Coordinates of C-alpha atoms and ligand atoms in Angstrom, one line a residue:
M23 CA 21.8 146.2 10.0
T24 CA 23.5 144.9 7.0
Q25 CA 21.7 147.4 4.6
V26 CA 22.9 150.3 6.8
L27 CA 26.4 149.0 6.9
R28 CA 26.4 148.4 3.1
Q29 CA 25.3 152.0 2.6
K30 CA 28.0 153.2 5.0
L31 CA 30.5 151.3 2.9
I32 CA 29.4 153.0 -0.3
D33 CA 29.2 156.4 1.4
T34 CA 32.8 156.0 2.6
A35 CA 34.0 154.8 -0.8
L36 CA 32.4 158.0 -2.3
A37 CA 34.0 160.1 0.4
M38 CA 37.4 158.4 -0.4
N39 CA 37.1 159.6 -4.0
A40 CA 35.8 163.0 -3.1
S41 CA 38.7 163.5 -0.7
G42 CA 41.1 163.0 -3.7
L43 CA 42.6 159.9 -2.2
N44 CA 41.4 157.7 -5.0
K45 CA 40.4 158.0 -8.6
G46 CA 37.8 155.8 -10.3
A47 CA 37.5 152.2 -9.1
S48 CA 41.2 151.5 -8.4
G49 CA 40.8 151.5 -4.6
N50 CA 38.7 149.2 -2.5
L51 CA 37.1 149.3 0.9
S52 CA 35.7 146.8 3.3
V53 CA 34.0 146.5 6.7
R54 CA 33.9 143.5 9.1
Y55 CA 30.5 141.9 9.3
G56 CA 29.7 138.6 11.0
D57 CA 32.2 135.9 10.2
G58 CA 33.6 137.8 7.3
F59 CA 33.4 141.3 5.7
L60 CA 31.4 143.4 3.3
I61 CA 33.6 144.7 0.4
T62 CA 33.3 146.9 -2.6
P63 CA 32.8 145.0 -5.9
S64 CA 35.5 144.5 -8.5
G65 CA 35.9 147.2 -11.2
M66 CA 32.7 149.2 -10.6
D67 CA 32.5 153.0 -10.3
Y68 CA 31.4 153.9 -6.8
A69 CA 29.1 156.6 -8.1
G70 CA 26.5 154.2 -9.4
L71 CA 26.8 151.6 -6.6
S72 CA 23.7 150.4 -4.8
T73 CA 23.8 148.3 -1.6
N74 CA 23.1 145.1 -3.7
D75 CA 26.4 145.7 -5.5
T76 CA 28.4 145.3 -2.3
V77 CA 29.7 141.7 -1.6
W78 CA 29.8 139.8 1.6
M79 CA 32.7 137.4 1.9
G80 CA 33.2 134.9 4.6
F81 CA 36.6 134.1 6.1
D82 CA 36.1 130.7 4.5
G83 CA 36.3 132.4 1.0
K84 CA 32.6 132.0 0.2
T85 CA 30.8 135.1 -1.2
Q86 CA 27.2 136.3 -1.1
G87 CA 25.9 138.7 -3.7
K88 CA 25.5 139.2 -7.4
R89 CA 28.9 140.9 -7.9
K90 CA 32.5 139.7 -7.7
P91 CA 34.4 141.0 -4.7
S92 CA 37.3 143.5 -5.2
S93 CA 40.3 141.7 -6.7
E94 CA 42.2 142.6 -3.5
W95 CA 39.9 140.7 -1.2
R96 CA 42.8 138.5 -0.1
F97 CA 44.7 141.1 1.9
H98 CA 41.5 142.5 3.3
A99 CA 40.7 139.0 4.7
A100 CA 44.3 138.6 5.9
I101 CA 44.2 141.9 7.8
Y102 CA 41.0 141.0 9.6
N103 CA 42.5 137.6 10.5
H104 CA 45.8 139.1 11.8
H105 CA 44.4 142.2 13.5
A106 CA 41.4 141.6 15.8
E107 CA 41.0 145.4 16.3
A108 CA 40.5 145.9 12.5
N109 CA 36.9 146.6 11.6
A110 CA 37.4 148.5 8.4
V111 CA 40.2 148.2 5.7
L112 CA 40.9 150.9 3.1
H113 CA 43.1 150.5 0.0
A114 CA 43.8 153.3 -2.5
H115 CA 46.4 154.6 -4.9
P116 CA 46.8 158.2 -3.6
V117 CA 49.4 160.3 -5.5
S118 CA 51.9 161.0 -2.7
C119 CA 51.8 157.6 -1.1
S120 CA 52.1 155.9 -4.5
T121 CA 55.0 158.2 -5.4
L122 CA 57.0 157.2 -2.4
A123 CA 55.9 153.5 -2.8
C124 CA 57.2 153.6 -6.4
L125 CA 60.6 154.6 -5.0
G126 CA 60.3 151.7 -2.5
K127 CA 60.3 154.2 0.4
G128 CA 58.3 154.1 3.6
I129 CA 57.9 157.2 5.7
P130 CA 60.2 157.7 8.7
A131 CA 59.4 159.8 11.8
F132 CA 60.2 163.1 10.1
H133 CA 57.0 164.4 11.8
Y134 CA 55.4 163.2 15.1
M135 CA 52.1 162.5 13.4
I136 CA 53.7 159.3 11.9
A137 CA 52.6 157.8 15.3
I138 CA 49.0 157.9 14.0
A139 CA 49.8 154.7 12.1
G140 CA 50.8 152.9 15.4
G141 CA 54.6 153.1 15.4
R142 CA 57.8 155.0 14.7
D143 CA 57.5 154.7 10.9
I144 CA 55.2 153.7 8.1
R145 CA 56.7 150.8 6.2
C146 CA 56.6 150.1 2.5
A147 CA 55.5 146.5 1.8
D148 CA 57.6 144.6 -0.8
Y149 CA 56.1 144.4 -4.3
A150 CA 54.0 141.5 -5.4
T151 CA 51.4 141.2 -8.2
F152 CA 48.0 142.5 -7.2
G153 CA 45.5 140.1 -5.8
T154 CA 48.1 137.4 -5.0
P155 CA 48.7 135.5 -1.7
Q156 CA 52.2 136.9 -1.8
L157 CA 50.9 140.5 -1.8
S158 CA 48.8 139.6 1.3
E159 CA 51.9 138.2 3.0
N160 CA 53.9 141.3 2.2
V161 CA 51.2 143.6 3.5
I162 CA 50.8 141.7 6.7
E163 CA 54.5 141.9 7.3
A164 CA 54.5 145.6 6.7
L165 CA 51.5 146.0 9.0
Q166 CA 53.1 144.3 12.0
D167 CA 52.3 146.7 15.0
R168 CA 51.0 149.2 12.5
K169 CA 47.7 150.3 11.1
A170 CA 48.9 151.7 7.8
C171 CA 51.6 150.8 5.2
L172 CA 52.6 151.8 1.7
M173 CA 52.9 149.1 -1.0
A174 CA 55.8 149.1 -3.4
H175 CA 54.8 150.1 -7.0
H176 CA 51.2 150.2 -5.8
G177 CA 49.7 152.5 -3.1
L178 CA 48.4 152.6 0.4
T179 CA 46.5 150.2 2.7
C180 CA 45.3 151.0 6.2
F181 CA 42.8 149.7 8.8
E182 CA 40.9 151.1 11.7
K183 CA 38.2 150.2 14.1
D184 CA 35.5 151.8 11.9
L185 CA 35.0 153.3 8.4
P186 CA 35.3 157.0 9.3
R187 CA 38.5 156.4 11.2
A188 CA 40.0 154.4 8.3
L189 CA 39.2 157.2 5.9
A190 CA 40.7 159.8 8.4
L191 CA 43.8 157.7 8.8
A192 CA 44.3 157.4 5.0
I193 CA 43.9 161.1 4.5
E194 CA 46.5 161.8 7.3
V195 CA 49.0 159.3 5.9
E196 CA 48.6 160.8 2.4
H197 CA 49.3 164.3 3.9
L198 CA 52.4 163.0 5.6
A199 CA 53.5 161.4 2.3
T200 CA 53.0 164.7 0.5
V201 CA 55.1 166.6 3.1
Y202 CA 57.8 163.9 3.1
G203 CA 58.0 164.0 -0.7
R204 CA 58.5 167.8 -0.6
I205 CA 61.3 167.4 2.0
L206 CA 63.0 164.9 -0.2
A207 CA 62.8 167.3 -3.1
I208 CA 64.5 170.1 -1.1
G209 CA 66.9 168.3 1.2
E210 CA 67.2 165.6 3.8
A211 CA 64.6 164.8 6.4
D212 CA 65.6 165.3 10.1
I213 CA 64.2 162.2 11.9
L214 CA 62.8 162.2 15.4
T215 CA 64.6 159.9 17.8
D216 CA 63.1 156.6 18.9
S217 CA 62.8 157.9 22.5
E218 CA 60.9 160.9 21.4
M219 CA 58.6 158.7 19.2
E220 CA 58.1 156.5 22.3
K221 CA 56.8 159.6 24.2
V222 CA 54.5 160.5 21.3
L223 CA 53.2 156.9 20.9
K224 CA 52.4 156.9 24.7
K225 CA 50.4 160.1 24.3
F226 CA 48.6 158.8 21.2
S227 CA 47.4 155.8 23.1
S228 CA 45.1 158.1 25.1
Y229 CA 44.3 160.5 22.3
G230 CA 42.2 160.1 19.2
L231 CA 39.0 160.8 17.3
Q232 CA 35.9 161.1 19.4
D233 CA 33.7 158.0 19.5
V234 CA 31.0 158.3 16.9
Ligands
LIG15 ZN1 45.4 148.6 -5.7

């Protein structure tokens, strides 16, 4: 089981880069396993990864494997601890999400698909140095009742119930960020009302990707 899951983690990391969401080794990806999670290693190109390079980390902070875990393991652990429904966590520095995040902007409900992240907006977590407990706290705050957030001066983090859904969510949020960025370049966004977003969220609760 663990070998299959380790390979899925690598395949999803490769797909994340192939989709254009991420460049090189700046992003990181994890999947819940047992009393902890499997995570991509620190600073290694995904292209050459083998299953032995992935790291298992327990919620007690102990690691198993020959590599060091991604430097962002803290917020991965925090997300699993705060969101029982999270089975996969994706973090990347996609261009459009990072652009908005560097302006300190989240994404309001300019488009109904914002609901895919679980609420009526996608927040931007306050800045903190990468890898720090403070960054974990800020990410957890921005992810309250949400599955995705931007991170100021940094990028995007999201979680889902499995790896394919986490990748699909990240791709959708990056698309929304791209469109919102274009709107801001031309004019002002017209935001959907809270009552309309309530309707959309209700519909989304019974709609989604097919089970795989
Ligand atoms: Zn990062």
